[in-house]
Coordinates of C-alpha atoms in Angstrom, one line a residue:
M1 CA 33.6 -14.7 56.1
K2 CA 30.5 -13.2 54.5
Q3 CA 29.2 -16.6 53.6
F4 CA 30.2 -18.1 57.0
F5 CA 27.9 -15.4 58.7
C6 CA 25.2 -15.8 56.6
K7 CA 24.6 -19.9 56.9
V8 CA 24.9 -19.1 60.8
M9 CA 22.0 -16.5 60.8
F10 CA 20.1 -19.3 58.7
F11 CA 20.5 -21.9 61.4
I12 CA 20.2 -19.7 64.0
T13 CA 16.6 -18.5 62.7
A14 CA 15.8 -21.8 61.6
A15 CA 16.4 -23.4 64.9
G16 CA 14.3 -20.3 66.8
L17 CA 11.2 -21.1 64.6
F18 CA 11.8 -24.6 65.1
G19 CA 11.9 -24.4 68.6
Q20 CA 8.7 -22.1 69.1
T21 CA 7.0 -24.8 67.2
V22 CA 8.1 -27.8 68.5
G23 CA 5.3 -30.2 69.8
S24 CA 2.8 -28.6 67.4
T25 CA 4.4 -28.3 63.9
N26 CA 7.6 -30.0 62.7
L27 CA 10.4 -28.8 59.8
N28 CA 7.7 -28.9 57.1
S29 CA 5.9 -25.9 58.2
L30 CA 9.3 -23.8 58.1
Q31 CA 9.5 -24.6 54.3
D32 CA 5.7 -23.7 53.8
S33 CA 6.4 -20.1 55.4
L34 CA 9.5 -19.3 53.4
Y35 CA 7.6 -21.0 50.1
Q36 CA 4.6 -18.6 51.1
Q37 CA 6.7 -15.3 51.5
K38 CA 8.4 -16.4 47.9
N39 CA 4.8 -16.5 46.2
S40 CA 3.8 -13.3 48.1
T41 CA 6.4 -11.5 46.5
A42 CA 5.9 -13.1 43.2
E43 CA 2.1 -12.1 43.5
N44 CA 3.0 -8.5 44.4
L45 CA 5.6 -8.3 41.4
T46 CA 2.8 -9.6 38.9
A47 CA 0.4 -7.2 40.4
E48 CA 2.6 -4.3 40.3
N49 CA 3.6 -5.3 36.5
E50 CA -0.1 -5.3 35.6
A51 CA -0.7 -2.0 36.8
T52 CA 2.2 -0.4 35.1
N53 CA 1.4 -2.5 31.9
S54 CA -2.3 -0.8 32.1
S55 CA -1.0 2.5 32.8
N56 CA 1.3 2.6 29.6
S57 CA -1.1 0.8 27.1
D58 CA -2.4 3.9 25.6
T59 CA 1.4 5.6 25.3
L60 CA 2.3 5.9 21.6
D61 CA 5.8 7.0 19.9
V62 CA 5.9 8.8 16.8
S63 CA 5.1 6.2 14.3
G64 CA 1.7 5.2 16.3
K65 CA 3.3 1.9 18.0
I66 CA 2.4 1.2 21.5
I67 CA 5.2 2.2 23.9
S68 CA 5.4 -0.9 26.3
P69 CA 8.1 -2.3 28.7
Q70 CA 7.2 -5.8 27.4
T71 CA 8.4 -4.8 23.8
A72 CA 11.3 -3.0 25.5
M73 CA 12.2 -6.3 27.4
A74 CA 11.9 -8.5 24.3
N75 CA 14.2 -6.5 22.1
P76 CA 17.8 -7.4 22.8
D77 CA 18.8 -3.6 21.7
Y78 CA 16.7 -1.8 24.1
K79 CA 19.3 0.3 25.9
V80 CA 18.9 1.9 29.5
T81 CA 17.7 4.9 29.4
A82 CA 17.4 8.2 31.6
G83 CA 13.8 8.3 32.8
D84 CA 13.2 4.3 32.6
I85 CA 11.7 2.9 35.9
Y86 CA 12.7 -0.6 37.0
S87 CA 11.5 -3.2 39.6
L88 CA 13.5 -5.4 41.9
N89 CA 12.0 -7.7 43.6
Y90 CA 13.6 -10.8 46.1
A91 CA 13.1 -12.5 49.0
A92 CA 15.9 -11.5 52.0
G93 CA 15.7 -14.6 54.3
T94 CA 12.0 -14.3 55.6
T95 CA 11.9 -10.7 54.2
A96 CA 10.3 -9.6 50.7
V97 CA 11.8 -7.0 49.2
S98 CA 10.3 -4.8 46.5
Y99 CA 11.2 -1.3 45.3
K100 CA 11.7 0.7 42.3
I101 CA 15.2 1.9 40.3
I102 CA 14.9 5.2 38.5
V103 CA 17.7 5.9 35.8
D104 CA 18.8 9.6 36.2
S105 CA 20.8 11.5 33.9
T106 CA 24.2 10.5 35.7
Y107 CA 23.6 6.6 34.7
K108 CA 24.2 5.6 38.0
I109 CA 22.0 3.3 39.8
R110 CA 22.2 1.6 43.1
V111 CA 20.9 -2.0 43.5
S112 CA 19.4 -2.0 46.9
N113 CA 22.3 -1.7 49.4
L114 CA 24.4 -4.3 47.5
A115 CA 25.9 -2.2 44.5
V116 CA 26.3 0.9 42.6
L117 CA 26.6 0.3 38.9
D118 CA 27.0 2.4 35.8
V119 CA 24.3 1.7 33.1
S120 CA 25.4 4.4 30.6
D121 CA 25.2 2.5 27.1
M122 CA 24.4 -0.5 28.6
T123 CA 21.4 -2.9 27.2
F124 CA 18.6 -3.9 29.7
V125 CA 19.4 -7.4 28.8
T126 CA 23.1 -6.9 30.2
L127 CA 21.9 -5.0 33.4
K128 CA 19.1 -7.5 34.3
K129 CA 21.7 -10.2 34.4
Q130 CA 24.2 -8.1 36.4
V131 CA 21.7 -7.0 39.0
E132 CA 20.4 -10.5 39.4
D133 CA 23.6 -11.8 40.0
I134 CA 24.8 -9.3 42.5
V135 CA 21.4 -10.4 44.1
T136 CA 22.1 -13.8 44.1
K137 CA 25.6 -13.6 45.3
N138 CA 24.3 -12.0 48.3
Y139 CA 21.0 -13.7 48.9
P140 CA 21.1 -17.3 47.4
L141 CA 17.8 -18.8 46.4
S142 CA 16.3 -15.4 46.9
G143 CA 13.9 -15.6 43.9
V144 CA 15.1 -12.3 42.4
Q145 CA 13.1 -10.6 39.5
F146 CA 14.3 -7.3 37.6
V147 CA 12.1 -5.9 35.1
L148 CA 11.4 -2.8 33.2
T149 CA 7.9 -1.4 34.2
V150 CA 8.1 2.5 32.6
P151 CA 10.4 2.7 29.4
A152 CA 11.3 6.4 29.2
V153 CA 10.2 9.1 26.5
F154 CA 12.2 11.6 25.6
N155 CA 12.4 14.6 23.0
V156 CA 15.1 14.7 19.6
V157 CA 15.5 18.0 17.8
V158 CA 15.0 17.9 13.9
L159 CA 16.3 20.9 12.0
G160 CA 18.1 21.7 8.7
E161 CA 16.1 20.9 5.2
V162 CA 12.7 20.3 6.9
K163 CA 9.2 21.8 6.9
E164 CA 10.1 23.6 10.2
T165 CA 12.6 22.7 13.2
T166 CA 10.7 20.5 15.5
E167 CA 11.1 18.5 18.9
V168 CA 9.9 15.1 18.1
A169 CA 9.2 12.6 21.0
A170 CA 10.6 9.1 20.9
W171 CA 11.9 6.2 23.1
S172 CA 14.7 3.7 22.9
L173 CA 13.1 1.7 20.0
T174 CA 12.7 4.6 17.9
R175 CA 14.4 4.2 14.7
L176 CA 15.9 7.6 12.7
S177 CA 13.5 7.1 9.8
E178 CA 10.4 6.6 12.0
I179 CA 10.4 10.8 12.8
L180 CA 11.6 12.0 9.5
E181 CA 9.0 10.9 6.9
P182 CA 6.4 13.6 8.1
L183 CA 9.0 16.2 8.1
L184 CA 10.8 16.1 4.8
T185 CA 10.7 18.3 1.8
K186 CA 11.3 17.8 -1.6
Y187 CA 14.7 19.0 -1.6
S188 CA 15.5 17.0 1.8
S189 CA 18.2 14.5 1.3
I190 CA 17.4 10.9 3.2
R191 CA 21.2 9.9 1.9
N192 CA 23.1 12.5 4.2
V193 CA 21.2 13.1 7.6
T194 CA 23.5 13.7 10.2
I195 CA 23.3 12.8 14.3
T196 CA 24.8 14.7 16.9
S197 CA 24.9 13.3 20.3
N198 CA 24.6 14.8 23.5
T199 CA 28.4 14.5 24.1
G200 CA 28.8 16.3 20.6
K201 CA 29.8 12.9 18.6
Q202 CA 28.6 13.2 15.2
Q203 CA 27.6 10.5 12.7
T204 CA 26.4 10.5 8.9
Y205 CA 23.8 8.4 7.9
D206 CA 22.4 7.1 4.4
L207 CA 18.6 5.9 4.9
F208 CA 18.5 5.0 1.3
R209 CA 20.7 1.8 2.1
S210 CA 18.2 0.9 5.1
I211 CA 15.0 1.0 3.2
R212 CA 15.9 -0.6 -0.1
F213 CA 18.6 -3.1 1.1
G214 CA 17.6 -3.5 4.9
T215 CA 20.9 -1.7 6.5
L216 CA 19.4 -1.5 9.5
A217 CA 22.7 0.3 10.8
Q218 CA 22.2 3.0 8.3
D219 CA 18.7 3.8 10.2
P220 CA 20.0 3.8 14.1
Y221 CA 17.9 4.0 17.1
L222 CA 17.8 7.5 18.5
R223 CA 19.0 8.7 22.2
P224 CA 18.3 11.4 24.4
G225 CA 19.6 14.8 23.6
D226 CA 20.3 13.9 19.8
I227 CA 20.3 16.3 17.5
V228 CA 19.0 15.2 13.8
T229 CA 20.0 17.4 10.7
V230 CA 18.6 16.9 7.4
N231 CA 21.1 18.3 4.7
R232 CA 19.9 19.4 1.4
A233 CA 20.1 16.8 -1.8
D234 CA 22.3 17.5 -4.5
R235 CA 20.5 15.7 -7.3
K236 CA 17.5 14.2 -7.6
V237 CA 15.9 12.5 -10.5
F238 CA 12.9 11.0 -11.6
I239 CA 12.7 7.9 -13.8
S240 CA 9.4 6.2 -14.9
G241 CA 8.5 3.8 -17.7
A242 CA 9.8 0.1 -18.3
V243 CA 12.1 -0.1 -15.1
E244 CA 11.6 -2.4 -12.4
R245 CA 11.4 0.2 -9.8
P246 CA 10.5 3.5 -11.2
G247 CA 10.5 6.5 -8.5
I248 CA 12.6 9.9 -7.3
Y249 CA 16.1 9.0 -6.6
E250 CA 18.8 11.0 -4.7
L251 CA 22.0 10.3 -6.9
L252 CA 25.6 10.3 -5.3
E253 CA 28.4 11.8 -6.8
N254 CA 29.5 10.3 -10.2
E255 CA 26.1 8.1 -10.3
N256 CA 24.3 9.0 -13.6
L257 CA 22.0 7.2 -16.1
Q258 CA 23.9 3.9 -15.9
E259 CA 23.3 3.8 -11.7
L260 CA 19.7 5.3 -12.2
I261 CA 18.4 2.3 -14.6
N262 CA 20.4 -0.2 -13.4
Y263 CA 20.9 0.1 -9.6
Y264 CA 17.9 2.5 -8.3
G265 CA 15.7 1.5 -11.1
N266 CA 16.4 -2.2 -10.6
G267 CA 17.2 -2.6 -14.3
L268 CA 15.0 -2.6 -17.4
E269 CA 11.5 -4.6 -17.8
I270 CA 11.5 -7.3 -20.6
Q271 CA 9.6 -5.1 -23.1
A272 CA 11.6 -1.7 -22.5
D273 CA 12.6 -0.1 -25.6
S274 CA 15.9 1.3 -24.7
S275 CA 16.6 2.9 -28.0
R276 CA 13.7 5.8 -27.5
I277 CA 14.6 7.0 -23.8
E278 CA 13.0 10.3 -23.1
L279 CA 14.9 13.0 -21.1
T280 CA 13.0 15.8 -20.0
R281 CA 15.2 18.9 -18.6
I282 CA 14.3 22.1 -16.8
T283 CA 17.2 23.5 -15.2
E284 CA 20.2 25.1 -16.7
I285 CA 18.2 26.1 -19.9
Q286 CA 17.2 28.9 -21.6
N287 CA 13.8 27.4 -22.5
N288 CA 11.7 27.9 -19.0
S289 CA 9.0 25.2 -20.4
G290 CA 11.8 22.3 -20.2
E291 CA 13.9 20.6 -22.8
K292 CA 13.4 17.4 -24.6
I293 CA 16.6 15.3 -24.9
Y294 CA 16.2 11.8 -26.7
L295 CA 18.7 8.9 -25.7
S296 CA 19.8 5.7 -26.9
E297 CA 21.3 2.5 -25.4
K298 CA 24.5 3.9 -26.4
D299 CA 23.8 6.6 -23.8
I300 CA 23.0 4.2 -20.9
N301 CA 26.6 2.9 -21.7
N302 CA 28.3 6.0 -21.7
N303 CA 26.7 6.9 -18.7
Y304 CA 24.8 10.0 -19.5
Q305 CA 25.5 12.8 -17.3
L306 CA 22.2 13.9 -15.5
Q307 CA 21.2 17.1 -13.8
A308 CA 18.8 17.7 -10.3
F309 CA 15.4 17.1 -11.5
D310 CA 15.8 15.4 -14.6
T311 CA 12.9 13.3 -15.5
V312 CA 14.0 9.9 -17.3
Y313 CA 10.9 8.0 -19.3
I314 CA 11.7 4.7 -20.6
P315 CA 9.1 3.4 -23.3
S316 CA 8.0 0.1 -23.7
F317 CA 7.2 -2.2 -26.8
A318 CA 4.1 -2.5 -25.6
V319 CA 2.9 0.7 -26.3
L320 CA 3.5 -0.5 -30.0
K321 CA 1.1 -3.0 -30.1
P322 CA -1.9 -2.8 -32.8
V323 CA -5.0 -1.0 -32.2
V324 CA -9.0 -1.6 -32.9
F325 CA -11.5 1.4 -32.6
V326 CA -14.6 0.4 -31.2
E327 CA -17.3 3.1 -31.4
G328 CA -21.0 3.6 -31.2
A329 CA -23.6 2.6 -28.5
I330 CA -21.2 1.2 -25.9
S331 CA -20.7 2.0 -22.4
T332 CA -18.2 3.4 -20.8
D333 CA -17.0 4.6 -16.8
A334 CA -18.8 7.8 -17.8
G335 CA -21.8 5.9 -19.0
T336 CA -23.7 5.9 -22.5
V337 CA -25.6 8.8 -23.7
L338 CA -28.7 7.6 -26.0
D339 CA -28.0 10.2 -28.4
A340 CA -24.2 10.4 -28.7
S341 CA -21.5 8.0 -29.9
T342 CA -18.5 6.6 -27.8
R343 CA -15.0 5.9 -29.4
L344 CA -12.6 3.7 -27.7
S345 CA -8.8 2.8 -29.1
I346 CA -8.0 -0.4 -27.6
Q347 CA -4.6 -2.5 -27.7
F348 CA -4.8 -6.3 -28.9
N349 CA -2.4 -9.1 -29.8
Y350 CA -1.7 -10.2 -33.2
G351 CA -3.9 -13.1 -34.0
E352 CA -6.5 -12.2 -31.7
N353 CA -10.1 -13.4 -32.1
Y354 CA -13.5 -11.0 -32.5
S355 CA -15.0 -13.9 -30.2
F356 CA -12.7 -13.9 -27.4
F357 CA -12.2 -9.9 -27.6
I358 CA -16.4 -9.3 -27.6
K359 CA -16.7 -11.8 -25.0
N360 CA -13.7 -10.1 -22.4
N361 CA -15.5 -6.6 -22.7
E362 CA -19.2 -7.7 -23.0
N363 CA -19.6 -5.1 -20.3
W364 CA -19.6 -2.4 -23.1
F365 CA -23.0 -3.5 -24.3
T366 CA -26.4 -1.9 -22.9
S367 CA -30.0 -2.3 -23.7
T368 CA -29.0 0.4 -26.3
S369 CA -26.5 -1.5 -28.1
D370 CA -27.7 -3.0 -31.2
I371 CA -26.1 -5.9 -31.0
E372 CA -27.4 -8.2 -34.2
N373 CA -26.7 -5.4 -36.4
A374 CA -23.0 -4.7 -35.8
Y375 CA -20.6 -4.5 -37.9
V376 CA -16.5 -4.2 -38.5
L377 CA -15.2 -1.4 -40.8
R378 CA -12.4 -2.8 -42.5
G379 CA -11.2 -0.1 -44.8
S380 CA -13.6 0.4 -47.6
E381 CA -15.1 -3.3 -46.5
I382 CA -18.2 -3.8 -44.2
I383 CA -18.0 -7.2 -42.4
P384 CA -21.3 -8.2 -40.6
L385 CA -20.6 -9.4 -36.9
D386 CA -23.2 -10.5 -34.8
I387 CA -22.5 -9.7 -31.3
S388 CA -25.5 -11.4 -30.0
R389 CA -24.7 -14.9 -30.9
I390 CA -21.0 -14.3 -29.7
L391 CA -22.1 -13.4 -26.3
Y392 CA -25.4 -15.7 -25.7
D393 CA -24.8 -19.0 -28.3
S394 CA -22.4 -21.1 -26.6
S395 CA -22.1 -23.1 -29.9
Y396 CA -21.2 -19.9 -32.0
Y397 CA -17.7 -19.3 -32.6
S398 CA -16.8 -16.3 -35.0
E399 CA -13.3 -17.0 -36.7
I400 CA -12.6 -13.2 -37.8
K401 CA -9.6 -12.0 -36.3
I402 CA -8.8 -8.4 -35.7
E403 CA -6.6 -6.4 -37.7
P404 CA -5.1 -3.1 -37.3
N405 CA -7.0 -0.1 -37.5
D406 CA -10.4 -2.4 -37.6
I407 CA -13.2 -0.1 -36.7
L408 CA -15.8 -2.1 -34.7
R409 CA -19.1 -0.1 -34.8
I410 CA -22.0 -0.8 -32.4
P411 CA -25.5 0.8 -33.8
F412 CA -28.0 2.3 -31.6
K413 CA -30.9 0.4 -30.7
Q414 CA -33.3 3.0 -29.9
Y415 CA -36.8 2.0 -28.8
F416 CA -38.6 4.4 -30.8
V417 CA -41.2 4.1 -33.8
S418 CA -41.1 7.5 -36.0
V419 CA -44.7 8.2 -38.0
T420 CA -44.6 10.5 -40.7
G421 CA -47.0 11.9 -43.5
S422 CA -51.0 12.6 -43.2
V423 CA -51.2 12.3 -39.5
F424 CA -52.3 15.0 -36.9
A425 CA -48.9 14.5 -35.0
P426 CA -46.1 13.2 -36.7
G427 CA -43.3 11.9 -34.5
R428 CA -41.3 9.2 -32.4
Y429 CA -43.1 7.4 -30.0
P430 CA -42.0 5.0 -27.4
Y431 CA -41.7 1.4 -28.8
I432 CA -44.2 -1.0 -27.7
P433 CA -43.7 -5.0 -28.6
D434 CA -46.2 -7.1 -30.5
R435 CA -48.2 -4.0 -31.9
T436 CA -48.5 -3.5 -35.7
Y437 CA -49.1 -0.1 -37.5
D438 CA -52.4 1.0 -36.6
Y439 CA -51.5 1.5 -33.0
Y440 CA -48.5 4.0 -33.9
I441 CA -50.9 5.8 -36.2
G442 CA -53.2 6.0 -33.2
L443 CA -50.6 7.5 -31.1
A444 CA -49.8 10.2 -33.9
G445 CA -53.5 11.5 -34.0
G446 CA -54.7 9.4 -36.7
I447 CA -54.8 9.7 -40.7
I448 CA -55.6 12.9 -42.3
R449 CA -58.7 11.9 -44.3
S450 CA -58.7 14.5 -46.6
E451 CA -55.1 14.0 -47.1
N452 CA -55.0 10.3 -47.5
S453 CA -57.6 7.8 -48.9
G454 CA -57.9 4.1 -48.3
N455 CA -55.1 4.0 -45.0
A456 CA -52.3 3.9 -47.6
V457 CA -49.4 3.6 -45.6
T458 CA -45.4 2.3 -46.2
I459 CA -43.7 0.7 -43.2
L460 CA -39.7 0.1 -43.5
D461 CA -37.8 -1.4 -40.7
I462 CA -34.3 -0.2 -39.4
N463 CA -32.7 -1.7 -42.5
G464 CA -35.1 -0.3 -45.1
K465 CA -37.0 -3.4 -45.5
E466 CA -40.7 -2.8 -46.4
L467 CA -43.2 -4.3 -44.0
S468 CA -46.9 -5.5 -44.9
K469 CA -49.7 -3.9 -42.7
N470 CA -50.1 -7.4 -40.8
D471 CA -46.2 -7.4 -39.8
I472 CA -45.5 -6.6 -36.1
I473 CA -43.6 -3.3 -35.5
T474 CA -40.2 -3.6 -34.5
P475 CA -37.7 -0.4 -33.1
E476 CA -37.0 2.1 -35.4
C477 CA -39.6 1.3 -38.0
I478 CA -41.0 4.1 -40.0
I479 CA -44.4 4.5 -40.6
N480 CA -45.6 6.8 -43.3
A481 CA -49.0 7.8 -44.1
K482 CA -49.3 8.6 -47.8
T483 CA -50.8 11.8 -49.1
N484 CA -52.7 10.3 -52.1
S485 CA -56.0 12.0 -51.9
F486 CA -56.9 13.6 -55.4
T487 CA -59.1 16.2 -53.4
Y488 CA -55.9 17.2 -51.6
Y489 CA -54.2 17.8 -54.6
F490 CA -56.6 19.6 -56.3
N491 CA -56.9 22.2 -53.6
Q492 CA -53.3 22.5 -53.5
Y493 CA -52.8 23.1 -57.3
A494 CA -56.6 24.7 -58.1
P495 CA -55.4 28.0 -57.2
V496 CA -52.5 28.1 -59.5
V497 CA -54.6 26.2 -62.4
T498 CA -57.2 29.1 -62.2
T499 CA -54.4 32.1 -62.0
F500 CA -52.8 30.4 -65.1
L501 CA -56.2 30.4 -67.1
S502 CA -56.8 33.7 -66.0
L503 CA -53.9 34.7 -67.7
I504 CA -54.8 33.3 -70.6
V505 CA -58.4 34.7 -70.9
T506 CA -56.9 38.1 -70.3
S507 CA -53.8 37.6 -72.7
L508 CA -56.5 37.0 -75.5
T509 CA -58.8 39.6 -74.7
I510 CA -55.6 42.1 -75.1
W511 CA -54.6 40.6 -78.4
N512 CA -58.2 41.1 -79.9
V513 CA -58.6 44.5 -78.5
V514 CA -54.9 45.3 -80.1
K515 CA -55.7 43.4 -83.3

């Protein structure tokens, strides 16, 4: 009967409009009018959505994500929530209908004057279909549109083993894990978190399974009125070293060393040395500084029992690799001090060659490194190593292999020349390229003529080789102005000789008198 009545009204309206326009319009004008009204409804809806989206663009949830109606409508899990604001738009005949629907705490909404729906525990997708079906059934070809314009925001209480009891803002797409992270203490359990709903129903969740294995059912969406209780962890232990997933883990009842390594740590690494497991225990012992317990693979198989706050370290065979020591004028992160040596211990693989070893560490060497005179000390044997050629001569290849406990020494190349002996100002002077000995003698104030005759000097290079006066002086040469003047030595020893002769004369005089 209702459908018949609607059809009659439609034809009456159409006939009236047709009668008013006879002679000037035709049936197409009626169709244009209805089309424009539908477009007007859609335009109003679009403008309304844009305004709503703009007003909510800066709203963030507790995890920093934007709370937007688009996100909610795109997620099939979004549940209708008290505080949601929806917009319903359709054409009732020639009249455009547009109004808001606000969900209150009763979760009962009125769809125009057509129906009342109970939307508790209903998703937006389900609600949208029901509303559009109701309107379409009453107003065919109405172009109905039902959208969420403002998602609700609500508070959730978090208490228990947390830094402090807190009310946290959330919305219907906020998961449990997103609100807990900043509130947990080192004693908090993420494997025993209880949510009490506003109806009093309790459910316990294991967030570890969600975080580790993606079991999202253990990380639920929050709802208005939820009270989240974080319980205290029974046993937390730490595992490090040669396992795939080192970290702090909360063990369940009857889980011990075997589960810690294979389940939580995801198993041993290839180079793990399971024969030398170190366990540090700080609880239930008499020594306040802790106790070291050494375990083996047998203890893994026997599932050695762990206590709260135990620390398990599994060493790697990699730490047993041989080492070579590098010392002298090398640069580290702290830089190289001119008058201080640096010593490093570097692991290497058997068969490794000094050529590749040095090229891979060329950043060690600075302007103070004497790379031409480096050497390897192997026991009492000294093996010269020309690092300069290794670094800069592509045709050069050193076949010297590294052996355990080798010491690679890099001497300092100090850009000074020492001047000693019979000069007015002996000391060290800055090296200047292409200069001969007389330049540095001049810097030292010149030779003291009363002590040195004939400019007698000896010049030794860094290796102790004697140079001639015509040779170019190199860094760390020692120039010694000899003290060879007869007058100088005479003046030094004359007083002693005079005193000695005086004693002889005196002795002879006394002897003669006594005689």
